[in-house]
DNA sequence: GAGTGGTCTAGACCACAAG
DNA sequence: TTGTGGTCTAGACCACTCA
């Protein structure tokens, strides 16, 4: 059973999706919503806070809240799991392990995974497909404590994330993403079926458990004609930041 | 005077920056913090909610909160304003208008800026520099109601955002960003001083006022060796989403 | 000036984690 | 079992927007 504030948040999202509240229109006052749902004002505010961080509505003291966007963003799970994302869109995801090997943790591995230098970590190179087309190259490094479970997964498994949840109860809870563009190298070009020097969208990410323990870090390269990323941002919720690249520092 | 919960949030951020609380360590309990700051538990929770959406700390029911990251993300203002971002890093930003012209709003303009089809909107192409290097090409479309104010700004003005605030009191409050990679075209290559087909990071964005009124939309192309973007995300705060590109739809 | 959201309190009960 | 965060309430006062 979900919390009452989550139910209310979900009802409001649906109402926005249904265009009961169109983009640019005003939401009812907190007190009206509280009366309508039979809850206290605090609970309504909690529901509304969720929609605010999702970028769906905006507010200013003294004025009614405004509907900013109508599209529902996907859950964190769908962001972490390529297969679950594909499934939510009604498409089929494939996965294929190109190589898999243990290496001692480099200083970079060590810092990102919070492991001692030299710990044996598992490097895996995967090609991921969407609807029959190769769209993504994943170069992933797994922490030593999860590596054995990853190794037990068959090479063609479409959803590693789901398998790690089913087999180990492992849940991804936090992620940090660094996004830029790179030219396809020889290996990228061959595995993705694009020309060398084609532009690719690169995402370097670290994913951790609910307890803050890093599980994996990965460098993902997407075909730029197949995938893009979207971010909602506001004065009250600055999840996105611009960084200088290596050539500027 | 800032709200008490903001002061507390700021103190906690500084404590994390100072490494009084190191990454991976536990935060004091809510009740302890409430007693320490002499406020109620609700106020502490409000402060902590801010750090949570910033991706600095994580929490699970029943366990103490965990410090997830130490780096402070930049404000929304610094994301919107290239010049203010540069200034915060101790660098100098430049701007140069290459072309400026009115055009009737296309269906695309009309939808993104929520204006009637055919409204005369202002198209501006700018090259932005950072520390003497050209790093960004902005192709921006301004809504009719702000265009006259934009036209009055001199072509070499380093910060359009700041001028619009000073002259018009205009504040950017919400943004939606769509990020992917493209190959540099002939004009891109010439204006940015890179080879044709070089990978560029493309950001298409719409920015709106606090009242939810769209001000501008822009297609920005960054030299991929100069700039990247970072996003914090979690189960409770999914600002980031993956999208299929045109070639997949 | 009326209405609205922002802030803060003080207390209650529950669900979950960890020893 | 104990402590923790998660949920919810009922009320108060303030700051701001808008007619």
XYZ file of C-alpha atoms (C1' of nucleotides) in Angstrom:
536
model
C 0.000 0.000 0.000
C 1.428 3.304 -1.093
C 1.503 6.347 1.164
C -1.434 8.724 0.846
C 0.751 11.528 -0.465
C 2.027 9.246 -3.220
C -1.479 8.327 -4.246
C -2.397 11.985 -4.442
C 0.750 12.779 -6.416
C -0.122 9.986 -8.849
C -3.693 11.241 -9.226
C -2.428 14.717 -9.987
C 0.051 13.371 -12.535
C -2.724 11.494 -14.274
C -4.948 14.570 -14.224
C -2.150 16.511 -15.930
C -1.602 13.705 -18.442
C -5.342 13.674 -19.148
C -5.131 17.434 -19.629
C -7.674 18.098 -16.904
C -4.998 20.620 -16.091
C -3.362 21.837 -19.317
C 0.158 23.240 -19.537
C 0.126 26.848 -18.415
C -3.060 26.507 -16.370
C -3.400 26.852 -12.609
C -3.692 24.091 -10.025
C -6.331 24.295 -7.260
C -5.211 25.846 -3.983
C -3.604 23.643 -1.332
C -6.587 24.001 0.960
C -8.997 22.971 -1.808
C -6.934 19.903 -2.616
C -6.684 19.057 1.090
C -10.457 19.242 1.445
C -10.993 17.288 -1.789
C -8.748 14.413 -0.737
C -9.687 14.581 2.929
C -6.121 15.071 4.162
C -4.185 17.824 5.890
C -2.432 20.582 4.055
C 0.949 19.045 4.894
C 0.133 15.880 3.026
C -0.952 17.813 -0.059
C 2.282 19.788 0.092
C 4.232 16.530 0.199
C 2.447 15.282 -2.921
C 3.014 18.546 -4.702
C 6.694 18.572 -3.753
C 7.115 15.373 -5.759
C 5.619 16.906 -8.885
C 7.771 19.973 -8.378
C 11.039 18.034 -8.349
C 9.828 16.228 -11.462
C 9.504 19.616 -13.110
C 5.777 19.225 -13.799
C 4.622 22.237 -11.819
C 6.099 25.468 -10.537
C 5.120 27.744 -7.699
C 5.648 31.236 -6.369
C 4.613 32.480 -2.973
C 1.273 34.243 -3.186
C 0.211 32.894 -6.585
C -1.498 29.658 -7.575
C 0.731 26.853 -8.822
C 1.299 26.555 -12.562
C 1.431 23.415 -14.687
C 4.785 23.554 -16.504
C 4.935 20.310 -18.442
C 2.671 17.442 -19.297
C 5.020 14.614 -20.116
C 5.725 12.149 -17.369
C 9.391 11.407 -16.797
C 10.495 7.857 -16.375
C 11.444 6.236 -13.103
C 15.005 5.877 -11.895
C 14.774 2.132 -12.491
C 14.069 2.717 -16.159
C 17.067 4.987 -16.358
C 19.359 2.404 -14.768
C 18.076 -0.553 -16.710
C 18.280 -0.404 -20.475
C 15.945 -3.399 -20.780
C 13.279 -2.002 -18.460
C 13.399 1.285 -20.314
C 12.895 -0.497 -23.619
C 10.083 -2.563 -22.149
C 8.272 0.535 -20.911
C 8.320 1.825 -24.479
C 7.045 -1.458 -25.861
C 10.345 -2.337 -27.518
C 12.702 -5.210 -27.066
C 16.195 -4.824 -25.698
C 19.046 -7.217 -26.379
C 22.429 -7.604 -24.760
C 25.642 -9.287 -25.863
C 28.854 -9.621 -23.895
C 31.881 -8.964 -26.095
C 34.512 -9.415 -23.427
C 34.745 -10.077 -19.726
C 37.877 -10.065 -17.571
C 39.224 -9.287 -14.101
C 41.756 -6.527 -13.629
C 43.331 -4.958 -10.544
C 41.588 -1.698 -9.648
C 43.320 1.371 -11.045
C 43.348 4.567 -8.975
C 40.301 5.660 -10.996
C 38.412 2.406 -10.291
C 39.438 2.601 -6.678
C 38.064 6.084 -6.192
C 34.802 5.614 -8.037
C 33.973 2.257 -6.465
C 35.425 3.144 -3.052
C 37.612 0.041 -3.025
C 41.269 -0.469 -2.071
C 43.758 0.025 -4.891
C 44.446 -3.247 -6.684
C 41.199 -4.998 -5.703
C 40.239 -7.355 -8.512
C 37.318 -5.755 -10.357
C 35.326 -7.146 -13.280
C 35.458 -5.355 -16.642
C 32.676 -6.156 -19.086
C 32.106 -4.822 -22.589
C 28.527 -5.195 -23.811
C 26.678 -4.251 -26.983
C 23.036 -3.386 -26.425
C 20.385 -3.436 -29.112
C 16.960 -1.840 -29.367
C 14.397 -3.203 -31.785
C 17.085 -5.093 -33.677
C 19.504 -2.158 -34.010
C 22.747 -1.838 -32.088
C 22.574 1.472 -30.240
C 24.788 1.309 -27.164
C 28.227 0.164 -26.077
C 28.684 -0.348 -22.329
C 32.135 -0.548 -20.805
C 31.314 -1.437 -17.217
C 33.450 -2.078 -14.142
C 31.823 -4.016 -11.286
C 32.934 -3.921 -7.654
C 34.556 -7.124 -6.386
C 31.687 -7.970 -4.018
C 29.113 -8.128 -6.835
C 31.380 -9.427 -9.621
C 30.796 -13.166 -8.934
C 27.037 -12.677 -9.275
C 27.546 -10.776 -12.512
C 29.776 -13.525 -13.892
C 27.062 -16.112 -13.268
C 24.676 -14.259 -15.606
C 24.558 -15.644 -19.151
C 26.225 -13.460 -21.815
C 23.034 -12.768 -23.763
C 20.929 -11.774 -20.744
C 18.788 -8.792 -21.785
C 18.552 -7.277 -18.312
C 21.480 -7.505 -15.938
C 19.884 -5.050 -13.533
C 16.789 -7.180 -13.167
C 18.840 -10.341 -12.695
C 20.932 -8.740 -9.972
C 17.716 -7.777 -8.227
C 16.164 -11.231 -8.550
C 19.284 -13.176 -7.636
C 20.912 -10.886 -5.088
C 18.180 -8.487 -4.027
C 20.416 -5.692 -5.246
C 18.657 -2.355 -5.786
C 20.206 0.629 -7.519
C 19.263 3.789 -5.667
C 21.603 6.631 -6.663
C 23.418 7.587 -9.813
C 25.747 10.303 -10.955
C 25.999 10.918 -14.690
C 28.603 12.825 -16.674
C 27.493 13.468 -20.238
C 29.528 14.593 -23.233
C 30.206 13.770 -26.888
C 33.061 11.775 -28.418
C 34.072 10.600 -31.876
C 33.677 6.880 -32.503
C 36.959 4.963 -32.323
C 37.763 1.910 -34.425
C 36.256 -0.561 -31.937
C 33.195 1.639 -31.323
C 32.605 1.921 -35.061
C 32.854 -1.787 -35.660
C 30.647 -2.843 -32.747
C 27.965 -0.196 -33.292
C 28.007 -0.375 -37.074
C 28.781 3.299 -37.618
C 31.608 5.093 -39.427
C 34.754 5.986 -37.514
C 34.660 9.544 -36.105
C 30.854 9.494 -36.010
C 29.569 11.531 -33.063
C 28.549 9.406 -30.073
C 26.824 10.481 -26.880
C 29.035 9.411 -23.975
C 27.679 8.860 -20.460
C 30.050 8.089 -17.617
C 28.138 7.022 -14.553
C 28.485 5.566 -11.077
C 25.594 3.686 -9.511
C 25.240 2.943 -5.789
C 22.978 1.043 -3.420
C 20.552 2.626 -0.995
C 23.268 2.513 1.626
C 25.557 4.584 -0.590
C 27.842 1.713 -1.584
C 29.071 1.966 -5.199
C 28.165 -1.104 -7.277
C 29.459 -0.307 -10.740
C 30.760 2.429 -12.900
C 30.427 2.509 -16.619
C 31.309 4.389 -19.745
C 28.378 4.124 -22.141
C 28.463 5.256 -25.775
C 25.159 5.767 -27.550
C 24.545 6.142 -31.272
C 23.588 9.797 -31.385
C 20.768 9.206 -33.864
C 19.151 6.630 -31.574
C 19.194 7.999 -28.046
C 19.211 11.335 -26.246
C 18.718 12.462 -22.648
C 16.313 14.955 -21.159
C 16.542 16.849 -17.881
C 14.070 19.048 -16.038
C 15.625 21.731 -13.910
C 14.495 24.697 -11.867
C 15.600 27.214 -9.274
C 14.498 24.801 -6.574
C 15.938 21.653 -8.086
C 19.276 21.977 -9.809
C 20.156 18.395 -10.626
C 21.930 19.427 -13.828
C 25.287 21.183 -13.919
C 27.696 22.293 -16.610
C 31.357 21.280 -16.301
C 34.526 22.202 -18.094
C 36.124 19.412 -20.046
C 39.714 18.182 -19.782
C 40.886 20.561 -22.512
C 39.897 23.544 -20.387
C 41.299 22.623 -17.013
C 17.012 36.968 5.681
C 16.971 33.381 4.562
C 14.557 30.852 6.028
C 15.856 28.851 8.962
C 15.712 25.596 7.013
C 17.867 27.135 4.275
C 20.449 28.253 6.817
C 20.570 24.758 8.236
C 20.862 23.229 4.762
C 23.733 25.584 4.005
C 25.496 24.702 7.257
C 25.185 21.023 6.476
C 26.516 21.555 2.942
C 29.510 23.372 4.343
C 30.064 20.629 6.916
C 30.109 18.082 4.089
C 32.444 20.266 2.024
C 34.731 20.597 5.047
C 34.596 16.812 5.369
C 33.235 16.995 8.891
C 31.018 14.374 7.331
C 33.011 12.379 4.779
C 31.491 10.552 1.821
C 30.049 7.261 3.001
C 29.666 8.367 6.618
C 26.437 8.813 8.552
C 24.621 12.038 9.356
C 23.312 12.704 12.895
C 19.712 11.697 13.563
C 16.920 14.153 12.828
C 16.152 14.601 16.501
C 19.804 15.345 17.285
C 19.979 17.948 14.532
C 16.677 19.450 15.677
C 18.000 19.791 19.226
C 21.350 21.140 18.001
C 19.778 23.877 15.885
C 16.922 24.532 18.281
C 14.193 23.879 15.714
C 11.475 21.306 15.243
C 11.970 18.039 13.445
C 9.932 19.298 10.483
C 12.343 22.134 9.842
C 15.314 19.779 9.905
C 13.528 17.499 7.452
C 12.972 20.456 5.146
C 16.674 21.288 5.197
C 17.611 17.687 4.566
C 15.132 17.414 1.691
C 17.125 20.090 -0.120
C 20.384 18.145 0.211
C 18.601 15.007 -0.915
C 17.366 16.520 -4.175
C 20.877 17.822 -4.730
C 22.078 14.242 -4.501
C 24.374 14.944 -1.539
C 22.761 12.515 0.877
C 20.592 9.429 0.707
C 18.223 7.897 3.184
C 16.368 4.664 3.921
C 13.676 4.240 6.520
C 15.125 2.895 9.723
C 18.762 3.689 9.010
C 20.779 6.838 9.494
C 21.250 9.056 6.443
C 24.355 8.554 4.338
C 26.580 11.176 2.739
C 26.698 10.290 -0.977
C 28.750 13.060 -2.542
C 30.827 15.975 -1.460
C 30.877 18.296 -4.426
C 28.383 21.097 -4.437
C 26.373 21.450 -7.631
C 25.939 24.853 -9.163
C 22.818 26.963 -8.949
C 20.176 27.099 -11.651
C 21.259 30.652 -12.460
C 24.746 29.432 -13.269
C 23.285 26.811 -15.569
C 21.157 29.359 -17.436
C 23.819 32.004 -17.703
C 27.040 31.079 -19.454
C 28.722 34.219 -18.129
C 27.702 33.664 -14.502
C 28.873 30.079 -14.731
C 32.253 31.213 -16.057
C 32.488 33.871 -13.350
C 31.827 31.324 -10.608
C 34.808 29.350 -11.899
C 37.013 32.436 -12.012
C 37.066 32.544 -15.816
C 35.981 35.133 -18.295
C 33.127 34.592 -20.726
C 32.735 36.425 -24.009
C 29.817 36.682 -26.384
C 29.562 37.716 -30.016
C 26.403 38.024 -32.106
C 26.909 36.572 -35.581
C 23.415 37.196 -36.859
C 20.105 38.548 -35.626
C 16.797 38.568 -37.483
C 13.048 38.350 -37.038
C 11.147 35.434 -38.530
C 7.510 34.309 -38.305
C 7.113 31.543 -35.724
C 7.207 28.060 -37.225
C 4.979 25.361 -35.726
C 8.006 24.298 -33.670
C 8.624 27.843 -32.363
C 4.926 28.230 -31.719
C 4.697 25.125 -29.579
C 7.876 25.629 -27.580
C 7.259 29.302 -26.851
C 3.478 28.940 -26.513
C 2.859 31.682 -29.067
C 0.422 31.886 -31.985
C 1.745 30.548 -35.286
C 3.405 33.280 -37.322
C 4.215 35.572 -34.372
C 7.408 37.459 -35.195
C 10.155 35.899 -33.063
C 13.813 36.928 -32.825
C 16.503 34.491 -34.003
C 20.007 35.132 -32.739
C 23.201 33.208 -33.446
C 25.942 33.784 -30.889
C 29.456 32.458 -30.413
C 30.500 32.189 -26.778
C 34.062 32.036 -25.584
C 35.648 30.861 -22.358
C 39.114 32.030 -21.377
C 39.805 33.158 -24.941
C 38.645 29.946 -26.632
C 35.448 29.589 -28.617
C 33.487 26.779 -27.034
C 29.786 27.268 -27.694
C 27.410 28.169 -30.516
C 23.961 29.348 -29.416
C 21.075 29.427 -31.878
C 18.401 31.106 -29.793
C 14.797 32.071 -30.520
C 13.249 34.734 -28.260
C 9.522 35.211 -27.700
C 8.050 38.376 -29.225
C 7.357 40.014 -25.874
C 11.033 39.947 -24.815
C 12.634 40.363 -28.256
C 12.739 44.224 -28.206
C 14.669 44.133 -24.929
C 17.087 41.572 -26.365
C 17.622 43.705 -29.481
C 18.598 46.674 -27.334
C 21.528 44.738 -25.854
C 24.885 45.382 -27.522
C 26.246 42.515 -29.677
C 29.327 41.856 -27.527
C 27.474 41.742 -24.200
C 28.985 38.905 -22.151
C 25.829 38.145 -20.165
C 22.449 38.494 -21.802
C 20.747 36.780 -18.874
C 22.076 39.334 -16.428
C 21.115 42.249 -18.669
C 17.572 40.967 -19.039
C 17.374 40.787 -15.274
C 18.792 44.277 -14.727
C 16.789 45.944 -17.508
C 13.521 44.018 -17.389
C 13.529 42.249 -14.046
C 13.267 38.987 -15.971
C 14.122 35.866 -13.973
C 14.605 32.428 -15.467
C 13.006 29.846 -13.212
C 12.488 26.587 -15.113
C 14.296 24.804 -17.893
C 13.935 21.660 -19.895
C 17.050 20.277 -21.558
C 17.396 17.688 -24.310
C 20.954 16.490 -24.724
C 22.537 14.540 -27.567
C 25.558 14.523 -29.882
C 25.874 15.800 -33.436
C 28.622 16.132 -36.034
C 29.807 19.667 -36.681
C 28.419 21.149 -39.898
C 30.290 23.611 -42.091
C 29.077 26.699 -40.212
C 29.638 25.066 -36.810
C 33.166 24.113 -37.813
C 34.050 27.567 -39.021
C 32.592 29.454 -36.065
C 33.972 27.114 -33.400
C 37.313 26.519 -35.076
C 36.999 22.746 -35.253
C 37.082 20.309 -38.151
C 33.874 19.403 -39.946
C 32.219 16.233 -38.566
C 33.868 16.785 -35.150
C 31.582 15.549 -32.373
C 29.671 18.344 -30.637
C 27.486 18.161 -27.551
C 24.062 19.494 -28.483
C 21.648 20.903 -25.894
C 18.153 21.930 -26.937
C 16.436 23.835 -24.167
C 13.406 25.883 -23.302
C 13.555 28.402 -20.456
C 10.522 29.897 -18.722
C 9.677 32.512 -16.108
C 8.438 31.752 -12.605
C 4.894 32.019 -13.921
C 5.585 29.294 -16.471
C 5.770 31.600 -19.483
C 8.385 30.487 -22.054
C 10.999 33.152 -22.746
C 13.376 31.544 -25.209
C 14.365 28.289 -26.713
C 17.793 27.490 -27.972
C 19.914 24.918 -29.687
C 23.390 25.086 -28.183
C 26.416 23.254 -29.565
C 29.424 22.808 -27.302
C 32.954 21.777 -28.255
C 33.024 18.338 -26.738
C 36.544 18.748 -25.399
C 35.587 21.902 -23.516
C 32.288 21.269 -21.788
C 30.258 18.388 -20.373
C 27.173 18.087 -18.195
C 26.639 16.251 -14.940
C 23.399 15.051 -13.381
C 22.620 13.608 -9.949
C 19.708 11.222 -9.905
C 18.054 8.877 -7.450
C 14.943 6.832 -6.827
C 13.359 9.851 -5.181
C 14.440 12.431 -7.719
C 14.397 11.327 -11.336
C 15.133 14.551 -13.177
C 17.045 12.673 -15.892
C 15.407 10.528 -18.567
C 16.556 8.627 -21.621
C 14.747 9.221 -24.907
C 14.804 7.575 -28.300
C 16.138 9.720 -31.090
C 14.454 10.518 -34.407
C 16.030 7.526 -36.108
C 14.231 5.142 -33.772
C 10.734 6.549 -33.781
C -7.641 43.351 1.517
C -8.532 38.633 0.415
C -6.376 34.643 -1.019
C -2.380 31.830 -1.576
C 1.838 29.567 -0.822
C 6.029 29.456 2.527
C 7.546 28.521 7.179
C 7.438 26.401 11.595
C 5.696 23.874 15.589
C 4.498 19.806 18.676
C 2.940 15.772 18.810
C 1.369 11.045 17.265
C 1.893 6.583 15.141
C 4.037 3.360 11.905
C 7.650 0.659 9.159
C 11.988 -0.606 8.828
C 17.163 -1.499 10.126
C 20.395 -3.087 13.054
C 22.364 -5.072 17.113
C 14.104 -4.273 21.343
C 15.599 0.261 20.381
C 16.335 3.894 17.433
C 15.622 5.765 13.148
C 13.344 7.823 9.307
C 8.504 8.082 6.992
C 3.820 9.693 7.406
C 0.212 12.607 8.924
C -2.276 16.076 11.626
C -4.020 20.799 13.196
C -2.953 24.955 13.840
C -0.317 29.352 13.703
C 1.845 33.235 11.498
C 4.176 35.505 7.673
C 5.248 37.128 2.742
C 3.688 37.652 -1.394
C 0.383 38.230 -5.571
C -3.367 40.101 -7.562
C -7.626 42.333 -8.200
